[in-house]
């Protein structure tokens, strides 16, 4: 039921006073009690006026409390509220009736001003005089330690305060009871010291505005963590020698997640990062054990290297370095070179080249050839070059068959005999084409019993010989093909003449020259014929 305090209440009071003859006692009432509390017939047991009305405000909450000089006969209290609006007359409404001197109002909006009054009610339902009004504005309050981080490594922190602009005072405490802490001017950022000893710390704060309204006590937690430690460091080589590509499992047990852990191998390999996120070989995420399956990289070589573990926790505490029980030995083969695509130079040769090895302990290149793929494992492979100069990265493979595919790979060896094979490449020699034919010139006869033959020179790289072929015709019968015969074999390409002797004047002699290469391929020249010059008698 809506209770209003105003002119209608005053008229009701005047009417009651006139009926009882107590008009001279009439005072301007400030509530709508149906019976005037000053009426002699009803004044006994009327509750007094509540005093000391105060409020504690917070986020969408107002908590009222008050005092009562004499609580005898007081059965309950009525709490009235007015949502203050500029330019409006007072319009208090009954909020609720309570039996204690405390009332929580959670039906409020932040930033809205509210005015409250309280009255006492006796067992007969007679209501006493209303208290003095109290105006408050609920707002959100809060504190944040170290910017909201979950942990801190130092006791000295900065607290960020959240309070409305009307806030004038605040008090801060490490105890939930802030009553013993002094009120100080409000500061948005406040330097504070946490209690000693690692663990979760809670800081409490309360605020007061210009109207002396207090906020509820607000708080924030943070974990104080001032040290980090490593309980163990492990590696799983078991004393076995490792090399590039092998995997070594490292672990650092620190007992707390969200930090950074690593291992160092001797003085040459540092900063191998470990993980606690369930990846890279870590067995369980977030358990404070940092692990890694480390694949040994090319170029990494250590002998009996001590394994040191390091750890820094999430707030920057640096743990003392810890040592693994065993040592690690890594002997890494040299880096592989890259074999370029072979280039066929001829029917019998292929040119090979590869990238230079830059390993400090380079010893030699070994170049292998195989007639079938898979040079690394082929039982037919053959060592064709053993080169000890790192700058010598070219080789010509000769004595090959024409139109044949060969497969190659280069091994790089270091000073201790470790080796790495290159990529495999294949090349095919040029196909053997028949040699170009030569031109056979018209024979000439120096006498009646001989003819001199000559022809152009062959330019074939794989020249083997000239074959001088002849056959005869006794006119008028034509010669028979089966009568052809090799008259001479000439193995010097610059020797391009031949003298056919013991001939007869009555016979026609036919000739051709074949060019033969080293693979037996041959080509025939043009055909010529001649008769020895008749003798003079």
Coordinates of C-alpha atoms in Angstrom, one line a residue:
X1 CA 0.0 0.0 0.0
X2 CA 1.4 3.4 -0.9
X3 CA 1.9 5.7 2.0
X4 CA 2.1 9.4 1.3
X5 CA 3.1 12.3 3.5
X6 CA 1.5 15.6 2.6
X7 CA -1.5 17.9 2.8
X8 CA -4.1 15.1 3.1
X9 CA -2.3 13.7 6.2
X10 CA -2.4 17.2 7.7
X11 CA -6.2 17.5 7.1
X12 CA -6.8 14.1 8.7
X13 CA -4.8 15.1 11.7
X14 CA -6.7 18.4 12.1
X15 CA -10.0 16.5 12.0
X16 CA -9.0 14.1 14.6
X17 CA -7.7 16.9 16.9
X18 CA -11.0 18.8 16.6
X19 CA -13.1 15.7 17.5
X20 CA -11.0 15.1 20.6
X21 CA -10.8 18.7 21.7
X22 CA -7.0 18.7 21.4
X23 CA -6.6 21.2 18.6
X24 CA -4.2 23.1 20.7
X25 CA -2.0 20.0 20.8
X26 CA -2.0 19.6 17.0
X27 CA 1.4 19.6 15.5
X28 CA 2.2 19.2 11.8
X29 CA 2.5 15.4 11.5
X30 CA 5.2 13.9 9.3
X31 CA 3.5 10.5 8.8
X32 CA 0.0 9.1 8.1
X33 CA -0.7 7.4 11.4
X34 CA -4.5 7.2 11.6
X35 CA -4.3 8.3 15.3
X36 CA -2.4 11.4 16.4
X37 CA 0.5 10.2 18.6
X38 CA 0.0 13.3 20.7
X39 CA -3.7 12.4 21.5
X40 CA -3.9 11.9 25.3
X41 CA -6.1 8.9 24.8
X42 CA -3.7 7.0 22.5
X43 CA -0.3 8.4 23.4
X44 CA 0.8 5.7 25.9
X45 CA 3.2 3.2 24.2
X46 CA 3.7 5.1 21.0
X47 CA 7.2 4.4 19.8
X48 CA 9.7 7.2 19.8
X49 CA 11.5 8.6 16.8
X50 CA 14.3 6.5 15.3
X51 CA 17.7 8.3 15.3
X52 CA 21.1 7.8 13.8
X53 CA 19.8 6.6 10.4
X54 CA 22.9 5.5 8.4
X55 CA 23.4 3.6 5.2
X56 CA 26.1 1.4 3.6
X57 CA 26.0 1.5 -0.2
X58 CA 27.4 -0.8 -2.8
X59 CA 26.7 -2.1 -6.3
X60 CA 22.8 -1.9 -6.6
X61 CA 22.5 -2.3 -2.8
X62 CA 21.7 0.0 0.1
X63 CA 21.9 -1.3 3.7
X64 CA 20.2 0.9 6.3
X65 CA 20.6 0.8 10.0
X66 CA 19.4 3.0 12.8
X67 CA 19.1 3.5 16.6
X68 CA 16.1 3.6 19.0
X69 CA 16.4 5.3 22.4
X70 CA 13.6 3.1 23.9
X71 CA 12.6 -0.1 22.2
X72 CA 10.0 -1.0 24.8
X73 CA 6.8 -2.0 23.0
X74 CA 8.3 -1.6 19.6
X75 CA 7.0 -4.5 17.5
X76 CA 8.4 -3.5 14.0
X77 CA 9.8 -0.7 11.9
X78 CA 8.5 0.8 8.7
X79 CA 11.0 1.9 6.1
X80 CA 10.0 4.5 3.5
X81 CA 11.8 5.3 0.3
X82 CA 11.6 8.1 -2.3
X83 CA 13.5 7.9 -5.6
X84 CA 14.6 11.5 -5.8
X85 CA 13.9 13.3 -9.0
X86 CA 14.9 17.0 -9.6
X87 CA 11.9 19.3 -9.4
X88 CA 9.5 16.7 -7.9
X89 CA 7.9 17.0 -4.5
X90 CA 8.7 14.4 -1.9
X91 CA 6.9 11.1 -2.6
X92 CA 7.9 8.5 0.0
X93 CA 6.5 5.0 -0.4
X94 CA 6.5 2.2 2.1
X95 CA 9.4 0.0 1.2
X96 CA 8.9 -2.8 3.8
X97 CA 8.3 -3.5 7.4
X98 CA 11.1 -5.1 9.4
X99 CA 11.5 -6.4 13.0
X100 CA 15.2 -5.5 13.3
X101 CA 16.9 -2.1 13.1
X102 CA 18.4 -3.0 9.7
X103 CA 17.1 -3.2 6.2
X104 CA 18.7 -4.2 2.9
X105 CA 17.3 -2.6 -0.2
X106 CA 18.5 -4.4 -3.4
X107 CA 15.8 -2.9 -5.7
X108 CA 17.9 0.1 -6.5
X109 CA 19.8 1.4 -9.5
X110 CA 23.4 2.6 -9.5
X111 CA 23.6 6.3 -9.9
X112 CA 20.1 7.0 -8.7
X113 CA 19.7 9.1 -5.6
X114 CA 17.3 7.6 -2.9
X115 CA 16.0 9.2 0.3
X116 CA 14.9 7.1 3.2
X117 CA 12.9 7.6 6.5
X118 CA 12.1 5.1 9.2
X119 CA 9.4 4.9 11.9
X120 CA 8.6 2.6 14.8
X121 CA 5.3 0.6 15.2
X122 CA 4.0 -0.8 18.5
X123 CA 2.0 -3.9 19.1
X124 CA -1.3 -2.1 18.6
X125 CA -0.2 -1.0 15.1
X126 CA 0.3 2.6 16.2
X127 CA 3.2 4.2 14.3
X128 CA 5.6 6.7 15.9
X129 CA 7.2 9.7 14.3
X130 CA 9.4 9.4 11.2
X131 CA 13.2 9.7 11.5
X132 CA 15.1 12.4 9.7
X133 CA 15.6 11.7 6.0
X134 CA 18.8 10.1 4.7
X135 CA 19.8 10.5 1.0
X136 CA 22.2 8.0 -0.6
X137 CA 23.2 7.0 -4.1
X138 CA 24.2 3.3 -4.7
X139 CA 27.3 2.7 -6.9
X140 CA 29.7 0.0 -7.8
X141 CA 32.9 -0.2 -5.7
X142 CA 35.8 -2.5 -6.1
X143 CA 39.6 -3.0 -5.7
X144 CA 42.1 -4.8 -8.0
X145 CA 45.5 -5.9 -6.7
X146 CA 48.5 -5.7 -9.1
X147 CA 46.3 -5.1 -12.1
X148 CA 44.3 -8.3 -11.6
X149 CA 47.2 -10.6 -11.9
X150 CA 46.7 -14.0 -10.1
X151 CA 50.2 -13.9 -8.6
X152 CA 52.9 -11.5 -7.5
X153 CA 56.5 -12.0 -6.5
X154 CA 56.7 -9.0 -4.2
X155 CA 54.8 -7.9 -1.1
X156 CA 54.7 -4.3 -2.3
X157 CA 51.8 -4.0 -4.7
X158 CA 49.6 -1.3 -6.2
X159 CA 45.9 -1.5 -5.5
X160 CA 43.6 0.1 -8.1
X161 CA 40.4 1.5 -6.6
X162 CA 37.0 1.7 -8.3
X163 CA 34.6 4.2 -6.7
X164 CA 32.3 7.0 -7.8
X165 CA 33.5 10.6 -8.1
X166 CA 31.7 11.6 -4.9
X167 CA 34.0 9.3 -2.9
X168 CA 36.1 11.2 -0.4
X169 CA 37.6 8.7 2.0
X170 CA 38.7 5.1 2.0
X171 CA 40.3 2.6 4.4
X172 CA 42.3 -0.4 3.5
X173 CA 43.2 -3.5 5.5
X174 CA 44.7 -7.0 5.3
X175 CA 41.9 -8.1 7.7
X176 CA 38.3 -8.5 6.9
X177 CA 37.5 -6.2 9.8
X178 CA 38.5 -2.8 8.5
X179 CA 37.2 -0.9 11.6
X180 CA 40.7 -0.6 13.0
X181 CA 42.1 1.0 9.8
X182 CA 42.2 4.8 9.5
X183 CA 40.2 6.7 6.9
X184 CA 42.5 8.3 4.4
X185 CA 41.7 10.5 1.3
X186 CA 40.5 8.5 -1.6
X187 CA 43.2 7.5 -4.2
X188 CA 42.6 5.7 -7.4
X189 CA 46.0 3.9 -7.1
X190 CA 47.2 3.0 -3.7
X191 CA 50.5 1.5 -2.6
X192 CA 50.1 -1.4 -0.2
X193 CA 52.2 -4.1 1.5
X194 CA 50.9 -7.7 1.7
X195 CA 51.5 -9.8 4.8
X196 CA 54.7 -11.8 4.8
X197 CA 54.8 -15.5 3.8
X198 CA 53.9 -17.1 0.4
X199 CA 50.3 -18.0 -0.2
X200 CA 46.9 -16.4 -1.0
X201 CA 46.5 -12.9 0.4
X202 CA 43.3 -10.9 0.6
X203 CA 43.1 -7.1 0.8
X204 CA 39.9 -5.4 2.0
X205 CA 38.7 -1.8 1.4
X206 CA 35.7 0.4 2.3
X207 CA 34.8 3.8 0.9
X208 CA 32.9 6.9 2.2
X209 CA 31.3 9.7 0.2
X210 CA 30.8 13.4 0.9
X211 CA 27.4 12.6 2.6
X212 CA 29.1 10.2 5.0
X213 CA 27.6 7.1 3.3
X214 CA 29.8 4.1 3.5
X215 CA 30.2 1.3 1.0
X216 CA 30.2 -2.3 1.9
X217 CA 33.6 -3.8 2.4
X218 CA 35.1 -5.1 -0.9
X219 CA 38.1 -7.3 -1.4
X220 CA 40.4 -8.9 -3.9
X221 CA 42.8 -11.9 -3.7
X222 CA 46.3 -12.5 -5.0
X223 CA 48.8 -15.2 -4.5
X224 CA 52.2 -14.1 -3.1
X225 CA 54.9 -16.2 -4.6
X226 CA 58.5 -15.2 -3.8
X227 CA 60.6 -18.2 -4.8
X228 CA 60.9 -20.8 -7.5
X229 CA 62.7 -24.2 -7.3
X230 CA 63.6 -27.2 -9.4
X231 CA 63.2 -30.6 -7.9
X232 CA 64.8 -32.6 -10.7
X233 CA 66.3 -32.5 -14.2
X234 CA 66.4 -35.6 -16.5
X235 CA 67.6 -36.8 -19.9
X236 CA 67.0 -40.3 -21.4
X237 CA 70.2 -41.0 -23.5
X238 CA 71.4 -43.6 -21.0
X239 CA 75.0 -42.7 -22.0
X240 CA 74.4 -43.7 -25.7
X241 CA 75.9 -41.5 -28.4
X242 CA 73.3 -39.6 -30.3
X243 CA 73.5 -37.9 -33.7
X244 CA 71.5 -35.5 -35.8
X245 CA 67.9 -36.6 -36.2
X246 CA 67.9 -38.6 -32.9
X247 CA 65.4 -37.6 -30.2
X248 CA 66.4 -36.9 -26.6
X249 CA 63.7 -36.5 -24.0
X250 CA 64.4 -33.7 -21.4
X251 CA 62.4 -32.8 -18.3
X252 CA 62.5 -30.2 -15.6
X253 CA 60.2 -30.6 -12.6
X254 CA 59.4 -27.3 -11.0
X255 CA 56.1 -28.0 -9.3
X256 CA 54.2 -25.0 -10.7
X257 CA 52.7 -24.3 -14.1
X258 CA 52.7 -21.2 -16.4
X259 CA 56.5 -20.7 -16.1
X260 CA 59.4 -21.0 -18.5
X261 CA 61.8 -23.9 -18.4
X262 CA 64.9 -24.9 -20.5
X263 CA 68.0 -27.1 -20.5
X264 CA 71.5 -26.4 -21.5
X265 CA 74.0 -29.0 -22.8
X266 CA 77.5 -28.1 -21.6
X267 CA 78.7 -24.8 -22.9
X268 CA 77.8 -25.2 -26.5
X269 CA 74.0 -25.8 -26.7
X270 CA 71.8 -23.5 -24.7
X271 CA 68.2 -22.5 -24.5
X272 CA 66.4 -25.8 -25.4
X273 CA 62.9 -24.7 -24.4
X274 CA 60.7 -27.2 -22.5
X275 CA 56.9 -27.2 -22.4
X276 CA 54.1 -27.9 -19.9
X277 CA 51.2 -27.6 -22.4
X278 CA 50.8 -31.2 -23.5
X279 CA 52.8 -30.7 -26.7
X280 CA 56.3 -31.4 -27.9
X281 CA 56.5 -34.6 -25.9
X282 CA 55.0 -33.1 -22.6
X283 CA 53.0 -35.9 -21.0
X284 CA 50.5 -33.8 -19.1
X285 CA 49.6 -30.1 -19.5
X286 CA 49.8 -27.8 -16.4
X287 CA 51.3 -30.2 -13.9
X288 CA 54.5 -28.2 -13.4
X289 CA 56.7 -30.8 -15.2
X290 CA 58.2 -29.2 -18.2
X291 CA 59.3 -31.7 -21.0
X292 CA 60.4 -31.9 -24.6
X293 CA 61.2 -34.5 -27.2
X294 CA 64.3 -32.7 -28.6
X295 CA 65.3 -33.7 -32.2
X296 CA 69.1 -33.2 -32.4
X297 CA 69.9 -30.6 -35.1
X298 CA 72.6 -30.9 -37.7
X299 CA 75.9 -29.4 -36.5
X300 CA 75.3 -30.1 -32.8
X301 CA 78.2 -32.0 -31.3
X302 CA 79.0 -32.4 -27.6
X303 CA 80.9 -35.0 -25.6
X304 CA 79.9 -35.9 -22.1
X305 CA 78.0 -32.6 -21.7
X306 CA 76.4 -31.8 -18.4
X307 CA 72.7 -31.1 -18.6
X308 CA 71.6 -28.1 -16.6
X309 CA 68.0 -27.2 -16.1
X310 CA 66.7 -23.6 -15.6
X311 CA 63.3 -22.3 -14.6
X312 CA 61.6 -18.9 -14.1
X313 CA 58.0 -18.9 -12.7
X314 CA 55.2 -16.8 -14.1
X315 CA 55.9 -13.9 -11.7
X316 CA 59.6 -13.8 -12.5
X317 CA 61.2 -15.8 -9.7
X318 CA 64.4 -17.4 -11.0
X319 CA 65.1 -20.9 -9.6
X320 CA 68.6 -22.0 -8.8
X321 CA 70.1 -24.1 -11.7
X322 CA 69.8 -27.9 -11.3
X323 CA 71.9 -30.6 -12.8
X324 CA 70.8 -33.9 -14.4
X325 CA 72.4 -37.1 -13.1
X326 CA 73.9 -38.2 -16.5
X327 CA 75.7 -36.6 -19.4
X328 CA 74.9 -36.3 -23.1
X329 CA 77.2 -37.1 -26.1
X330 CA 76.1 -36.0 -29.6
X331 CA 78.3 -36.6 -32.6
X332 CA 76.6 -35.1 -35.6
X333 CA 77.4 -36.2 -39.2
X334 CA 78.2 -33.3 -41.6
X335 CA 75.6 -31.4 -43.4
X336 CA 74.5 -32.9 -46.7
X337 CA 75.5 -31.2 -49.9
X338 CA 73.0 -30.8 -52.8
X339 CA 73.8 -32.6 -56.0
X340 CA 72.7 -30.7 -59.1
X341 CA 71.1 -32.2 -62.1
X342 CA 73.7 -34.2 -64.1
X343 CA 74.5 -32.9 -67.6
X344 CA 75.1 -35.3 -70.5
X345 CA 78.2 -34.2 -72.3
X346 CA 78.3 -37.0 -74.9
X347 CA 77.4 -40.6 -75.5
X348 CA 80.1 -41.6 -73.0
X349 CA 80.3 -38.8 -70.4
X350 CA 78.1 -37.0 -67.8
X351 CA 79.1 -33.8 -65.9
X352 CA 78.3 -33.7 -62.2
X353 CA 78.4 -30.8 -59.7
X354 CA 77.2 -30.2 -56.1
X355 CA 77.1 -27.5 -53.4
X356 CA 80.2 -26.9 -51.2
X357 CA 80.4 -28.4 -47.7
X358 CA 80.9 -25.7 -45.0
X359 CA 81.5 -28.1 -42.1
X360 CA 84.6 -27.1 -40.1
X361 CA 85.6 -30.8 -39.8
X362 CA 85.2 -31.6 -43.5
X363 CA 87.3 -34.6 -44.6
X364 CA 86.3 -35.7 -48.1
X365 CA 83.6 -36.2 -50.7
X366 CA 82.9 -39.6 -52.1
X367 CA 80.9 -39.8 -55.3
X368 CA 79.0 -42.9 -56.1
X369 CA 77.3 -44.2 -59.3
X370 CA 74.7 -46.9 -59.7
X371 CA 73.0 -48.3 -62.8
X372 CA 69.8 -48.7 -60.7
X373 CA 68.0 -46.2 -58.4
X374 CA 68.8 -46.3 -54.7
X375 CA 72.5 -45.4 -54.6
X376 CA 72.6 -45.5 -50.8
X377 CA 71.8 -49.3 -50.7
X378 CA 72.5 -50.5 -54.2
X379 CA 74.9 -53.5 -54.3
X380 CA 75.8 -52.3 -57.8
X381 CA 77.0 -48.9 -56.8
X382 CA 80.6 -47.9 -57.6
X383 CA 82.9 -45.3 -56.1
X384 CA 83.9 -43.1 -59.0
X385 CA 85.6 -40.2 -57.1
X386 CA 87.3 -39.6 -53.7
X387 CA 87.9 -35.8 -53.4
X388 CA 89.6 -34.3 -50.3
X389 CA 89.3 -30.6 -51.2
X390 CA 86.0 -29.0 -50.1
X391 CA 86.2 -26.5 -52.9
X392 CA 86.4 -29.2 -55.6
X393 CA 82.7 -29.7 -56.3
X394 CA 82.7 -30.9 -60.0
X395 CA 83.5 -34.2 -61.7
X396 CA 83.1 -35.7 -65.2
X397 CA 82.1 -39.3 -65.3
X398 CA 83.4 -40.9 -68.5
X399 CA 83.5 -44.3 -70.1
X400 CA 79.8 -44.7 -70.1
X401 CA 77.4 -46.4 -72.5
X402 CA 75.3 -44.3 -74.8
X403 CA 71.6 -43.6 -74.1
X404 CA 72.0 -45.2 -70.7
X405 CA 70.7 -43.7 -67.4
X406 CA 73.0 -43.6 -64.3
X407 CA 72.2 -42.6 -60.7
X408 CA 74.5 -40.6 -58.5
X409 CA 74.9 -39.5 -54.9
X410 CA 77.6 -37.6 -52.9
X411 CA 78.7 -38.6 -49.4
X412 CA 80.3 -35.9 -47.2
X413 CA 82.6 -37.3 -44.5
X414 CA 83.9 -35.5 -41.4
X415 CA 87.2 -35.9 -39.5
X416 CA 85.8 -38.7 -37.3
X417 CA 84.4 -40.7 -40.1
X418 CA 80.7 -39.7 -39.8
X419 CA 79.0 -39.2 -43.2
X420 CA 75.9 -37.8 -44.8
X421 CA 74.5 -38.7 -48.2
X422 CA 73.3 -36.0 -50.6
X423 CA 70.1 -36.1 -52.6
X424 CA 70.1 -38.7 -55.4
X425 CA 70.2 -37.5 -59.1
X426 CA 70.1 -39.4 -62.4
X427 CA 71.5 -38.5 -65.8
X428 CA 71.3 -40.1 -69.2
X429 CA 74.1 -40.2 -71.8
X430 CA 73.4 -39.0 -75.3
X431 CA 72.0 -41.5 -77.7
X432 CA 74.6 -42.8 -80.3
X433 CA 73.7 -41.5 -83.7
X434 CA 75.4 -42.9 -86.8
X435 CA 78.4 -40.7 -87.8
X436 CA 78.0 -38.2 -90.5
X437 CA 79.1 -39.6 -93.9
X438 CA 82.1 -38.3 -95.7
X439 CA 82.2 -37.2 -99.3
X440 CA 84.2 -39.5 -101.6
X441 CA 85.9 -37.6 -104.5
X442 CA 86.4 -38.8 -108.1
X443 CA 89.4 -41.2 -108.2
X444 CA 92.4 -40.3 -110.3
X445 CA 94.8 -42.6 -112.0
X446 CA 98.6 -42.0 -111.7
X447 CA 99.2 -44.9 -114.1
X448 CA 97.5 -47.8 -115.8
X449 CA 97.5 -50.1 -112.8
X450 CA 96.4 -47.9 -109.9
X451 CA 93.7 -45.5 -108.7
X452 CA 94.0 -42.9 -105.9
X453 CA 91.0 -42.3 -103.7
X454 CA 90.4 -39.3 -101.4
X455 CA 87.5 -38.1 -99.2
X456 CA 86.5 -35.4 -96.7
X457 CA 87.6 -35.7 -93.1
X458 CA 85.2 -37.1 -90.4
X459 CA 84.6 -34.8 -87.4
X460 CA 83.1 -37.5 -85.1
X461 CA 84.3 -37.3 -81.5
X462 CA 84.1 -41.1 -81.2
X463 CA 85.7 -41.9 -84.6
X464 CA 87.0 -45.4 -84.8
X465 CA 88.0 -45.9 -88.5
X466 CA 87.4 -45.5 -92.2
X467 CA 86.5 -48.6 -94.2
X468 CA 87.5 -48.3 -97.9
X469 CA 85.1 -50.6 -99.8
X470 CA 85.5 -51.6 -103.4
X471 CA 84.0 -53.9 -106.1
X472 CA 84.6 -54.5 -109.8
X473 CA 82.7 -54.4 -113.1
X474 CA 83.8 -56.3 -116.2
X475 CA 81.9 -54.6 -119.0
X476 CA 79.3 -55.1 -120.1
X477 CA 78.2 -57.2 -117.1
X478 CA 77.1 -55.2 -114.0
X479 CA 78.9 -55.9 -110.7
X480 CA 77.3 -58.1 -108.0
X481 CA 76.6 -56.8 -104.6
X482 CA 78.2 -59.8 -103.0
X483 CA 81.5 -58.9 -104.6
X484 CA 82.0 -55.9 -102.3
X485 CA 85.0 -56.1 -100.0
X486 CA 86.9 -54.0 -97.5
X487 CA 90.0 -52.8 -99.2
X488 CA 91.5 -51.0 -96.2
X489 CA 90.8 -49.9 -92.6
X490 CA 92.2 -46.5 -91.7
X491 CA 92.1 -45.5 -87.9
X492 CA 93.5 -42.0 -88.2
X493 CA 90.7 -39.5 -89.0
X494 CA 93.1 -37.1 -90.8
X495 CA 94.3 -39.9 -93.2
X496 CA 91.7 -39.4 -96.0
X497 CA 93.3 -41.1 -99.0
X498 CA 94.0 -44.6 -100.3
X499 CA 95.8 -45.9 -103.4
X500 CA 94.3 -49.0 -105.0
X501 CA 97.0 -50.9 -107.0
X502 CA 97.4 -53.9 -109.3
X503 CA 94.4 -52.9 -111.4
X504 CA 93.5 -53.7 -115.0
X505 CA 92.6 -51.2 -117.7
X506 CA 89.6 -53.2 -118.9
X507 CA 87.9 -53.3 -115.6
X508 CA 85.7 -50.6 -114.0
X509 CA 86.3 -50.2 -110.3
X510 CA 83.6 -49.0 -107.9
X511 CA 84.2 -47.5 -104.4
X512 CA 82.6 -46.2 -101.2
X513 CA 84.0 -45.2 -97.8
X514 CA 82.2 -46.0 -94.4
X515 CA 82.8 -44.0 -91.3
X516 CA 82.7 -46.2 -88.2
X517 CA 82.3 -44.9 -84.6
X518 CA 83.5 -46.5 -81.3
X519 CA 80.1 -48.2 -80.8
X520 CA 80.2 -49.8 -84.3
X521 CA 77.7 -47.5 -85.9
X522 CA 78.6 -46.7 -89.5
X523 CA 77.5 -44.5 -92.4
X524 CA 78.4 -44.8 -96.1
X525 CA 79.7 -42.1 -98.4
X526 CA 78.6 -41.6 -102.0
X527 CA 79.6 -44.2 -104.6
X528 CA 82.3 -43.4 -107.3
X529 CA 83.8 -45.4 -110.1
X530 CA 86.9 -45.2 -112.3
X531 CA 89.2 -47.1 -114.7
X532 CA 92.9 -47.0 -114.6
X533 CA 94.4 -44.7 -117.3
X534 CA 95.6 -46.5 -120.4
X535 CA 99.3 -46.9 -120.7
X536 CA 101.2 -45.3 -123.7
X537 CA 103.0 -47.6 -126.1

